[in-house]
PDB file of C-alpha atoms in Angstrom:
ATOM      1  CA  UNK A   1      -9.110  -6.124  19.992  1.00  0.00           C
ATOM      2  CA  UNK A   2     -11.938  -6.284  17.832  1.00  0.00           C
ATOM      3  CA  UNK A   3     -11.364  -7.067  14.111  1.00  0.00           C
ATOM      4  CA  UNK A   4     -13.145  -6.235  10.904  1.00  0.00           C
ATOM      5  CA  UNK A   5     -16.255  -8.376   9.361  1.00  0.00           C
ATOM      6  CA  UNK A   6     -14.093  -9.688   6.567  1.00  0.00           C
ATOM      7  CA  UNK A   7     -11.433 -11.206   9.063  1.00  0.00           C
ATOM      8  CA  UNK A   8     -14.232 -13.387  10.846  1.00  0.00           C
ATOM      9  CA  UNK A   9     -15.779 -15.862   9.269  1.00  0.00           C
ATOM     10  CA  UNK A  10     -15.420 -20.163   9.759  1.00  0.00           C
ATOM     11  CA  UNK A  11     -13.721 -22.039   7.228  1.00  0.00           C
ATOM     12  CA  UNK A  12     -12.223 -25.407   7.245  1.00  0.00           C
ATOM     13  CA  UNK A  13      -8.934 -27.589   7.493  1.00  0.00           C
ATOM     14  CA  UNK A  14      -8.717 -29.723   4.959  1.00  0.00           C
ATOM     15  CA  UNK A  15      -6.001 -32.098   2.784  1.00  0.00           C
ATOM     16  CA  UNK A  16      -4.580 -31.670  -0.689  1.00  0.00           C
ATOM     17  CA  UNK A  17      -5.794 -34.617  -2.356  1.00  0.00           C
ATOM     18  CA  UNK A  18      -4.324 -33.766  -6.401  1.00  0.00           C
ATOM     19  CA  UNK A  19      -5.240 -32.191  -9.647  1.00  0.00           C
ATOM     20  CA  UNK A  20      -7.718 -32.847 -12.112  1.00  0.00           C
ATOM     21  CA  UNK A  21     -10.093 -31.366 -14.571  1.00  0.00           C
ATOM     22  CA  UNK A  22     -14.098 -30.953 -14.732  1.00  0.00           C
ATOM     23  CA  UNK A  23     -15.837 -30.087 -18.131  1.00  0.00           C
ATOM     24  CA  UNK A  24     -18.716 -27.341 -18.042  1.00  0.00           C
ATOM     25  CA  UNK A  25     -21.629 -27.498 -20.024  1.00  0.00           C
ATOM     26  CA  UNK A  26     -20.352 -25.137 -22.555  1.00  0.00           C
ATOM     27  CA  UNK A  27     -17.607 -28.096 -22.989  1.00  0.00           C
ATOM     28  CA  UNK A  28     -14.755 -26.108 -21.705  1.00  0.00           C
ATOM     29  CA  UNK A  29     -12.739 -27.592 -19.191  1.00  0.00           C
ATOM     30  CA  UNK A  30     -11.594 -26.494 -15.915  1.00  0.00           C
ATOM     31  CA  UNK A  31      -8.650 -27.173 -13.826  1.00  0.00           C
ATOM     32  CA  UNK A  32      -9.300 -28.030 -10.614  1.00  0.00           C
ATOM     33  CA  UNK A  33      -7.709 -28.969  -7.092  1.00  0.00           C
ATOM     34  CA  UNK A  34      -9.572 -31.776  -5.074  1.00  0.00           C
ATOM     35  CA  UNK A  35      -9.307 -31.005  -1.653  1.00  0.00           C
ATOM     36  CA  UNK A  36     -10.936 -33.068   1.184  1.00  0.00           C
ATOM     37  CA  UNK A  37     -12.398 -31.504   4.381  1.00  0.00           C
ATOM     38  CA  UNK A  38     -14.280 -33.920   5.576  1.00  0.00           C
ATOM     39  CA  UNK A  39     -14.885 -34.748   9.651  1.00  0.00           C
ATOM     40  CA  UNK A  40     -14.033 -31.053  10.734  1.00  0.00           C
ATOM     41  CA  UNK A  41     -14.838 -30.888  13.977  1.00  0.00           C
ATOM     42  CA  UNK A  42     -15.158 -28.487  16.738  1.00  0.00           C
ATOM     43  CA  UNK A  43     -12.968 -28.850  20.201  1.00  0.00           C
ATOM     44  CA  UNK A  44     -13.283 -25.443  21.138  1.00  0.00           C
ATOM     45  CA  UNK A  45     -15.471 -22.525  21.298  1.00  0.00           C
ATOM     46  CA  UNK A  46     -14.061 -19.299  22.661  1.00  0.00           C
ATOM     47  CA  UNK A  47     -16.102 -16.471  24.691  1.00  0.00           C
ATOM     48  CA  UNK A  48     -15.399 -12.302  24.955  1.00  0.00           C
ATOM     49  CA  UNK A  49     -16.484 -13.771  28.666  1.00  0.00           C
ATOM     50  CA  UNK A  50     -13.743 -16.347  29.426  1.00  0.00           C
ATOM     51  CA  UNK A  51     -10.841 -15.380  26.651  1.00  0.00           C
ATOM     52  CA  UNK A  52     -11.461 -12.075  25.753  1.00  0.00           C
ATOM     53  CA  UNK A  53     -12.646 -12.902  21.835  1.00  0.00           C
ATOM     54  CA  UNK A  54     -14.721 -15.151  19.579  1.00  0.00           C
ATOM     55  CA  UNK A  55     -13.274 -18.037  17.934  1.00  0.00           C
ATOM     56  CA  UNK A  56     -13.838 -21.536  16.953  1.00  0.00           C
ATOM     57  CA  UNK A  57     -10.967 -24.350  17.190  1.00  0.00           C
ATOM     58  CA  UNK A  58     -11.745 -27.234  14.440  1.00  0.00           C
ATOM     59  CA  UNK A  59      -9.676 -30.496  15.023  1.00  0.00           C
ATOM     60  CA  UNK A  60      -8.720 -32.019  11.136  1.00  0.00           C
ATOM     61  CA  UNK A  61      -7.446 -35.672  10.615  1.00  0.00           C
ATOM     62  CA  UNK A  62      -7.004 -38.771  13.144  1.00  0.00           C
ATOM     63  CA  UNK A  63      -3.940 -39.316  15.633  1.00  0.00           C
ATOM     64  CA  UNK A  64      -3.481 -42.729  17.593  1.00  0.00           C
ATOM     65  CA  UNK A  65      -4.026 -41.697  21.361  1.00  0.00           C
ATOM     66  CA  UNK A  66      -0.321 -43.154  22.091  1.00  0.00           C
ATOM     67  CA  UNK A  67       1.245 -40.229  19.460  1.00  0.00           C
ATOM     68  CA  UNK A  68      -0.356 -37.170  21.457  1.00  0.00           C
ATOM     69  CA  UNK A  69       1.040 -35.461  24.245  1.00  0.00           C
ATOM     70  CA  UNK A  70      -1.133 -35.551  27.705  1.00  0.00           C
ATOM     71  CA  UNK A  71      -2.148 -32.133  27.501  1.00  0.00           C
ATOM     72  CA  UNK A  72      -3.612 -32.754  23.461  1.00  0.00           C
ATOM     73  CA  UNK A  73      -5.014 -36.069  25.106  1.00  0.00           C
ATOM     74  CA  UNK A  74      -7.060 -34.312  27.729  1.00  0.00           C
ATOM     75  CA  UNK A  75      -7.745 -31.092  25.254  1.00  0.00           C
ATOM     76  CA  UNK A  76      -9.579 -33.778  22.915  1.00  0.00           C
ATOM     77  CA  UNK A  77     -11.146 -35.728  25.605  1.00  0.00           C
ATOM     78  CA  UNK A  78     -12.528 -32.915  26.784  1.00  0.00           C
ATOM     79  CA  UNK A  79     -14.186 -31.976  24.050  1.00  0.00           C
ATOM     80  CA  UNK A  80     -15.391 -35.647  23.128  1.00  0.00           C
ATOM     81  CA  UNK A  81     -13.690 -36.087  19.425  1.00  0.00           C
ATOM     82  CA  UNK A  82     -10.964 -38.301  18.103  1.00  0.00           C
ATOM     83  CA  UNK A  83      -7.416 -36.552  18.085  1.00  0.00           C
ATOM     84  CA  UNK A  84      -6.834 -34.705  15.394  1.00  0.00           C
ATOM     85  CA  UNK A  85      -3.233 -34.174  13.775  1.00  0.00           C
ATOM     86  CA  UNK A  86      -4.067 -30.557  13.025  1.00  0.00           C
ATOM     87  CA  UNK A  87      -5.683 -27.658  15.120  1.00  0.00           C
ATOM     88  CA  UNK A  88      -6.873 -24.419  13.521  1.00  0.00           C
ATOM     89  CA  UNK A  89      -8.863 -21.074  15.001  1.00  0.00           C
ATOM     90  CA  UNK A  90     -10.762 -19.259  13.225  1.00  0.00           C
ATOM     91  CA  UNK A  91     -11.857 -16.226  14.118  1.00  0.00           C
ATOM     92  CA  UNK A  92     -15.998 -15.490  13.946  1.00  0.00           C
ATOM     93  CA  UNK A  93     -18.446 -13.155  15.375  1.00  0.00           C
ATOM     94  CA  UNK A  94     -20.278 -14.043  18.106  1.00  0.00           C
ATOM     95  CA  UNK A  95     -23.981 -14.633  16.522  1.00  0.00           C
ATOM     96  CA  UNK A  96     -21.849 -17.664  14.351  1.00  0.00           C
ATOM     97  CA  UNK A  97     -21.636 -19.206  18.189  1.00  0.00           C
ATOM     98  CA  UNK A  98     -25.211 -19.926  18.457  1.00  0.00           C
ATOM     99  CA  UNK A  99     -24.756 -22.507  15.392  1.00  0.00           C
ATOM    100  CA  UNK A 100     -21.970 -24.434  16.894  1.00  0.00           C
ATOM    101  CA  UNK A 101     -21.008 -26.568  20.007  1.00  0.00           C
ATOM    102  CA  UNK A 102     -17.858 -28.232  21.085  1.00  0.00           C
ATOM    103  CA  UNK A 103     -17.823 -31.763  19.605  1.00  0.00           C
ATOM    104  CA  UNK A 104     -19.879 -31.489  16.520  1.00  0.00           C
ATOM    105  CA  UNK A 105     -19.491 -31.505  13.012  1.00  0.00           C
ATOM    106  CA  UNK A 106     -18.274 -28.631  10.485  1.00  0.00           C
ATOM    107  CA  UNK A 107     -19.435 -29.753   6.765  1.00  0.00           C
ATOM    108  CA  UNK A 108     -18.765 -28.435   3.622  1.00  0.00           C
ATOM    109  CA  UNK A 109     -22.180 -26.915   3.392  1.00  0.00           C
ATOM    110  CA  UNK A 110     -21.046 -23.587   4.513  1.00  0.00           C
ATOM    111  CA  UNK A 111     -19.514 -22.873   1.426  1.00  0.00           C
ATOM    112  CA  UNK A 112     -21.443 -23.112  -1.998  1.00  0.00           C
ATOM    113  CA  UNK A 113     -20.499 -23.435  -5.382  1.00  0.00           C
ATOM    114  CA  UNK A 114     -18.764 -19.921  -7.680  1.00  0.00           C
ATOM    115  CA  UNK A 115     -17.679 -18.718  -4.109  1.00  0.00           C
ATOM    116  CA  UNK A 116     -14.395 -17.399  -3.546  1.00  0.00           C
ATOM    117  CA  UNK A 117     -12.310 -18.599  -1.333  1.00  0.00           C
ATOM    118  CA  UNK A 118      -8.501 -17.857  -0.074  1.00  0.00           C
ATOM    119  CA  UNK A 119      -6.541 -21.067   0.921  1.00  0.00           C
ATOM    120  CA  UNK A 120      -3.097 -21.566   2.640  1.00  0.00           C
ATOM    121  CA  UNK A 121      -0.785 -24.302   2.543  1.00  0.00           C
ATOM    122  CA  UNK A 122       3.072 -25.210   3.012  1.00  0.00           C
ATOM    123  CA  UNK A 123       4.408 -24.332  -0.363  1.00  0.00           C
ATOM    124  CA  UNK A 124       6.753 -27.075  -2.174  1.00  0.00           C
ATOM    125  CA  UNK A 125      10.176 -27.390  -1.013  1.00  0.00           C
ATOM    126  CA  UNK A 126      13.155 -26.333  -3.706  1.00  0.00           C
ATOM    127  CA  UNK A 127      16.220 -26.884  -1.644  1.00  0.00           C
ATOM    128  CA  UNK A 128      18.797 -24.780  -2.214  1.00  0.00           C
ATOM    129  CA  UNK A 129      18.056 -22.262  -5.471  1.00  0.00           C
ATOM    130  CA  UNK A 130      20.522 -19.516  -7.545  1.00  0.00           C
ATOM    131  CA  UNK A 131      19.540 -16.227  -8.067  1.00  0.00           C
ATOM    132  CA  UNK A 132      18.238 -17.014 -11.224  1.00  0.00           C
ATOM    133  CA  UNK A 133      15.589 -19.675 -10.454  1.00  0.00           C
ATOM    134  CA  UNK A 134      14.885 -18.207  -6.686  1.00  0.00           C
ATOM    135  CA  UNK A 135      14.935 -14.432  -8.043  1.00  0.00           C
ATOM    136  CA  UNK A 136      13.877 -14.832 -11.989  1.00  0.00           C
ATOM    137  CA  UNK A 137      17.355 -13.051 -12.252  1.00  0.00           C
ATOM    138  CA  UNK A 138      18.881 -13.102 -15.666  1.00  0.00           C
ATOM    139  CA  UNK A 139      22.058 -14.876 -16.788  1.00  0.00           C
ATOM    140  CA  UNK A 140      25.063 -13.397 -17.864  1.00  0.00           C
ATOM    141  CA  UNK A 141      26.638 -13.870 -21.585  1.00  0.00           C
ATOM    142  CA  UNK A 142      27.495 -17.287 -22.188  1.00  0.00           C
ATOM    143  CA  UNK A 143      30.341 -16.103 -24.407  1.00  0.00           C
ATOM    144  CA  UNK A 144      32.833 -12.995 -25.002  1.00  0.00           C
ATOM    145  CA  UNK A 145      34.652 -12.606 -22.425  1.00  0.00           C
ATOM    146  CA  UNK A 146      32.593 -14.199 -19.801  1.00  0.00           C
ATOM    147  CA  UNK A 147      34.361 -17.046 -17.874  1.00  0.00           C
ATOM    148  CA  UNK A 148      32.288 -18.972 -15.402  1.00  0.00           C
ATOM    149  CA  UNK A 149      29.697 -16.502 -14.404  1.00  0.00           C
ATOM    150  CA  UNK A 150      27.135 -17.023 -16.908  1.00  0.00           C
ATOM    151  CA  UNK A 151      24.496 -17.625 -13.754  1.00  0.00           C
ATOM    152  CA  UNK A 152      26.507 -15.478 -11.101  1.00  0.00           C
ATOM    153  CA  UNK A 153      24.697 -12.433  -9.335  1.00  0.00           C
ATOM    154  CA  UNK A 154      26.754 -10.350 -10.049  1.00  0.00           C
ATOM    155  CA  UNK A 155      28.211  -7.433  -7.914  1.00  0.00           C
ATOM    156  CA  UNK A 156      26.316  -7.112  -4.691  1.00  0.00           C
ATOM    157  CA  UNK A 157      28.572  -4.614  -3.185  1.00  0.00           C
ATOM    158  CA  UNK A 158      29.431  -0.707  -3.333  1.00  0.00           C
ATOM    159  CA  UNK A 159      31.994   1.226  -2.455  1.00  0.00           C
ATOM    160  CA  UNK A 160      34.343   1.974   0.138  1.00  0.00           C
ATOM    161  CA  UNK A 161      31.190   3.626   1.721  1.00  0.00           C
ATOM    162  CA  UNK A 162      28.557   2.114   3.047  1.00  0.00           C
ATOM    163  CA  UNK A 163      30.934  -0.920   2.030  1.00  0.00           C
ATOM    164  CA  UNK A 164      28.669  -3.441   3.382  1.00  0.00           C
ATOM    165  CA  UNK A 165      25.763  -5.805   2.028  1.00  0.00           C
ATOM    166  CA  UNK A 166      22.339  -4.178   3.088  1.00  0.00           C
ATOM    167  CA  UNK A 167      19.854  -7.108   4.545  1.00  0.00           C
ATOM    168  CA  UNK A 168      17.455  -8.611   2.396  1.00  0.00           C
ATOM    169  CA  UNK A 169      19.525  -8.647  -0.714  1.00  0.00           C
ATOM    170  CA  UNK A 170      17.941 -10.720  -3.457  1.00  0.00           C
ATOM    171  CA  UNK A 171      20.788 -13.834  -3.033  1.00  0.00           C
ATOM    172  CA  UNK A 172      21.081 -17.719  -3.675  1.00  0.00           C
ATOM    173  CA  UNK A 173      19.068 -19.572  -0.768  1.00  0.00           C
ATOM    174  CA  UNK A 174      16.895 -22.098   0.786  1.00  0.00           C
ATOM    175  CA  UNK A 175      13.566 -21.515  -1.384  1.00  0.00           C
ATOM    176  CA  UNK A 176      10.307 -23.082  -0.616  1.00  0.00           C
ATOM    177  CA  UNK A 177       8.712 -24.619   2.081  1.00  0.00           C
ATOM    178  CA  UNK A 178       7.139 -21.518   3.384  1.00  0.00           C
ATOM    179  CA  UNK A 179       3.721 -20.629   3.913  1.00  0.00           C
ATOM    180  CA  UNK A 180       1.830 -19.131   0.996  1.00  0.00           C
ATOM    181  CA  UNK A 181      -1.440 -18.250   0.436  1.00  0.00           C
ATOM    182  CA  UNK A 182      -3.726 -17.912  -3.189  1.00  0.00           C
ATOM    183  CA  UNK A 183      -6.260 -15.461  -2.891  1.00  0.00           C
ATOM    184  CA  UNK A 184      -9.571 -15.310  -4.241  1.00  0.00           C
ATOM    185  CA  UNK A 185     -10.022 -18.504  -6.051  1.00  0.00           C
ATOM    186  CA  UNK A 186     -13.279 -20.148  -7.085  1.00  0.00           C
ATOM    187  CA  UNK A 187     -14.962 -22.951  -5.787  1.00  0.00           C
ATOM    188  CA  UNK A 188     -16.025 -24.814  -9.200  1.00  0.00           C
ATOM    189  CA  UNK A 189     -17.679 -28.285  -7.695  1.00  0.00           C
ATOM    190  CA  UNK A 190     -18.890 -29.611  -4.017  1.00  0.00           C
ATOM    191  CA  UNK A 191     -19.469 -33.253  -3.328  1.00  0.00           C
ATOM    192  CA  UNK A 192     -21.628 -33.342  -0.445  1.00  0.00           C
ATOM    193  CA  UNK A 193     -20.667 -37.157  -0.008  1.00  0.00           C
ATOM    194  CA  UNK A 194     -17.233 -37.413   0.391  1.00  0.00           C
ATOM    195  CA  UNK A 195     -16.725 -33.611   1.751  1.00  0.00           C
ATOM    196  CA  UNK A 196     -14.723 -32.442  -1.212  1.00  0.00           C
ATOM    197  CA  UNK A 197     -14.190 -29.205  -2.789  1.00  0.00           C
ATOM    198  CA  UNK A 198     -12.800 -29.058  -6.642  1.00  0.00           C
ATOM    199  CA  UNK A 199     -11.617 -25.681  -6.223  1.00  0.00           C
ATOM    200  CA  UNK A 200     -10.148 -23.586  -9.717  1.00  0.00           C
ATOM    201  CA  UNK A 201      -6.357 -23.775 -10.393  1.00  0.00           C
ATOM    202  CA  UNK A 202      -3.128 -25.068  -8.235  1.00  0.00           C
ATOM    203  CA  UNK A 203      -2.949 -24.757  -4.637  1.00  0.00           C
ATOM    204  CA  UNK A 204      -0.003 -24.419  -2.484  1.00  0.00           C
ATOM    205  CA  UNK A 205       1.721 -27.967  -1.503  1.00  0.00           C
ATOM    206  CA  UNK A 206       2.272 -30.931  -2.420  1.00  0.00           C
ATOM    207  CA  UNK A 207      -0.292 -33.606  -2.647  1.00  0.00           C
ATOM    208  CA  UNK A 208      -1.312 -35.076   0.809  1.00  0.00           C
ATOM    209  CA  UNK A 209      -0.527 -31.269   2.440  1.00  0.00           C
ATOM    210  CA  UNK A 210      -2.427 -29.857   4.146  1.00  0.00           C
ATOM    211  CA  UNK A 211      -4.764 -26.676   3.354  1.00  0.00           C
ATOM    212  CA  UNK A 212      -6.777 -24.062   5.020  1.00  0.00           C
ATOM    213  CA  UNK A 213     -10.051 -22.751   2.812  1.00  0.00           C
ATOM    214  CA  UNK A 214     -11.586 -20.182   4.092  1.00  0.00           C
ATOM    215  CA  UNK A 215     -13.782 -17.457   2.512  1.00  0.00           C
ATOM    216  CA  UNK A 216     -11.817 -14.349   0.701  1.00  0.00           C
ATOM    217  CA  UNK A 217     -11.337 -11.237   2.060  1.00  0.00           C
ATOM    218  CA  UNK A 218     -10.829  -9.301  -1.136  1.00  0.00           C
ATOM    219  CA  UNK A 219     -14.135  -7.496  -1.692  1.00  0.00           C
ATOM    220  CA  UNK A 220     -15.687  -8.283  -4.891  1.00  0.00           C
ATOM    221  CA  UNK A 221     -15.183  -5.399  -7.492  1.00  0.00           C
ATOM    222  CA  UNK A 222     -18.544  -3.962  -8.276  1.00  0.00           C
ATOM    223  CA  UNK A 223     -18.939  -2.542 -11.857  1.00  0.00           C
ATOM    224  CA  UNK A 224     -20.689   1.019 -11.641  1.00  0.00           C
ATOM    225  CA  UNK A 225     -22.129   1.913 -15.203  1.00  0.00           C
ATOM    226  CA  UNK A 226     -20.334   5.611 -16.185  1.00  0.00           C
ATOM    227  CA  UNK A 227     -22.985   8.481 -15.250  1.00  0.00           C
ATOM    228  CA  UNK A 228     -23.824  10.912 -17.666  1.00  0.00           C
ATOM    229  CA  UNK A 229     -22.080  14.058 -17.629  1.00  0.00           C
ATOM    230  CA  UNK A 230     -23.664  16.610 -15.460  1.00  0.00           C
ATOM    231  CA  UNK A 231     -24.493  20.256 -16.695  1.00  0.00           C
ATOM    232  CA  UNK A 232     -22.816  23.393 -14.782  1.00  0.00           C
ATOM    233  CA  UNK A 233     -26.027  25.322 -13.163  1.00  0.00           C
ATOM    234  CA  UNK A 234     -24.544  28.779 -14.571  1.00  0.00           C
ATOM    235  CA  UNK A 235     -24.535  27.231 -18.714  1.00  0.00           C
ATOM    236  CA  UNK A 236     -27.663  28.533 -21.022  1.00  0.00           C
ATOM    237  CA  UNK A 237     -29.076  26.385 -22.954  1.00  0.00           C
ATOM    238  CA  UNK A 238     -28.695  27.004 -26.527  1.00  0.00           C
ATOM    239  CA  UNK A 239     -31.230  29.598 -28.066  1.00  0.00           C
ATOM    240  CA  UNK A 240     -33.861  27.706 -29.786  1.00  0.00           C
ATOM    241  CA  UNK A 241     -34.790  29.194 -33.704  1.00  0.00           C
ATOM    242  CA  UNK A 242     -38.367  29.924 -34.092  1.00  0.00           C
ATOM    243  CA  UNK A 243     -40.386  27.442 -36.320  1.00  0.00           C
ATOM    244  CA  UNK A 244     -41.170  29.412 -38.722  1.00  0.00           C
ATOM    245  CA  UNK A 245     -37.034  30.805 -39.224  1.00  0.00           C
ATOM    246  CA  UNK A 246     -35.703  30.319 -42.076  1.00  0.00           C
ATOM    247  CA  UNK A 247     -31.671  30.156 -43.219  1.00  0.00           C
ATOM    248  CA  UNK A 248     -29.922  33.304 -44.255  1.00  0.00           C
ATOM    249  CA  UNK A 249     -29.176  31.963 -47.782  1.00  0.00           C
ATOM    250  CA  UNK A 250     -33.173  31.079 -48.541  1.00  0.00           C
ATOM    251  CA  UNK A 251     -34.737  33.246 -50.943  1.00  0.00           C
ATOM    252  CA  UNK A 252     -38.138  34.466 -50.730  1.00  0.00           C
ATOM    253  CA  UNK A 253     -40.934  32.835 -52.237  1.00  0.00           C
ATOM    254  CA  UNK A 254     -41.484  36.182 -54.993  1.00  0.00           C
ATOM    255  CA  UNK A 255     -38.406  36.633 -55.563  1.00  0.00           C
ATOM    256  CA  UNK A 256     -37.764  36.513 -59.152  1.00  0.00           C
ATOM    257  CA  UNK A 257     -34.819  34.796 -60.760  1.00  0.00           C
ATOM    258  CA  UNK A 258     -32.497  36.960 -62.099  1.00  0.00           C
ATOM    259  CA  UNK A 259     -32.761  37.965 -65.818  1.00  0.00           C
ATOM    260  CA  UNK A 260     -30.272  36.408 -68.105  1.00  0.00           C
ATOM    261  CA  UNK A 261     -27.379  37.976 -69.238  1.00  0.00           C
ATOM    262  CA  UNK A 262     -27.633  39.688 -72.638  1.00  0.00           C
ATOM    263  CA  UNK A 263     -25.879  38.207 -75.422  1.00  0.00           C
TER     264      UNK A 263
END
């Protein structure tokens, strides 16, 4: 199966490292997650030829040898890097190969400052959650006649028929700790250095998560300027007056005004 342009492309595995701020030139200032990605590196390149599609597996993070499994042990050997505690694929078309090889390094240099970006996380954890927090639902009366419901549901049956609860009804629950996504964000700051990315707004997770950046794929809305409005081929152009017509109320030049009245 062959996927679209804007599903392939690399990105990077990275951690949550917090919140701060940056001030722009302007002076205005800009939230801003830190999020480090540094020593990506690639432990696997797949081929059309030996698995049927083009990807690249990046290794994030360090493991003692003694916490892997054999079969991670061998995967990273294999490949020559430290074990990683996380493994992500991307998928990439296959001219991005040529630039890679299993064992090196994936920086932060392949992404560049006002890009947008769409990065995934483990969202915080909220336990168990009412309708009202979990939902937005709204409370009941806290007075007149209401008597220990003022953050109930409500009724979440019918009647006698169907006389059942359909699945998926909006109820209290476990909320959180899901995967989540934020979509089209803006990369605001790159430190070449340290391999961070300030990156506009919050992120999903808590600090010390970790993240997956990798570029958006909502096209960018392009602005077309409104065209003027066209003519119909069978209108005629309004008749043009000669240059020498004159109104209907002008008077001609020996025309004589009008005698006076007589007294």
């Amino acid at each position: 199966m062959e996927l679209k342009g804007k599903d392939m492309s690399l990105g990077l595995v990275g951690r949550k490292v917090g919140m701060t701020r940056v001030f722009t030139d302007e002076g205005d200032t800009v939230p801003v997650t830190v999020v480090d990605v540094s020593n990506n590196r690639v432990t696997q390149i797949k081929t059309p030829e030996t698995d049927g599609y083009t990807a690249v597996q990046v290794a994030y993070g360090q493991r003692r040898p003694g916490r892997v499994n054999k079969a991670a042990a061998g995967h990273f050997a294999k490949a020559g890097v430290v074990a990683g505690h996380t493994l992500k694929e991307f998928r990439v078309k296959a001219d991005q190969l040529a630039s890679l090889k299993v064992g090196g390094a994936v920086g932060v240099d392949i992404f560049k400052v006002g890009q947008k970006v769409d990065v995934s996380g483990t969202s915080q954890g909220k336990g168990f959650a009412g309708v009202i927090k979990r939902h937005h639902f709204s409370s009941n009366r806290a007075s007149h006649g209401n008597s220990v419901s003022h953050n109930k549901p409500g009724s979440i049956g019918q009647n006698q028929d169907p006389g059942r609860v359909f699945p998926g009804k909006r109820m209290a629950g476990h909320m959180g700790a899901e995967h989540s996504t934020v979509q089209n964000v803006e990369i605001i700051r790159i430190d070449l250095e340290r391999q961070l990315l300030l990156i506009r707004g919050a992120l999903p997770g808590s600090r010390g998560g970790g993240v997956t950046v990798k570029p958006t794929i909502r096209a960018a809305r392009v602005i077309v300027a409104p065209k003027p409005a066209v003519k119909s081929a069978g209108a005629r152009p309004a008749a043009a007056k000669p240059a020498d017509a004159k109104p209907a109320d002008a008077k001609p030049a020996d025309a004589k005004p009008a005698a006076k009245a007589a007294k």
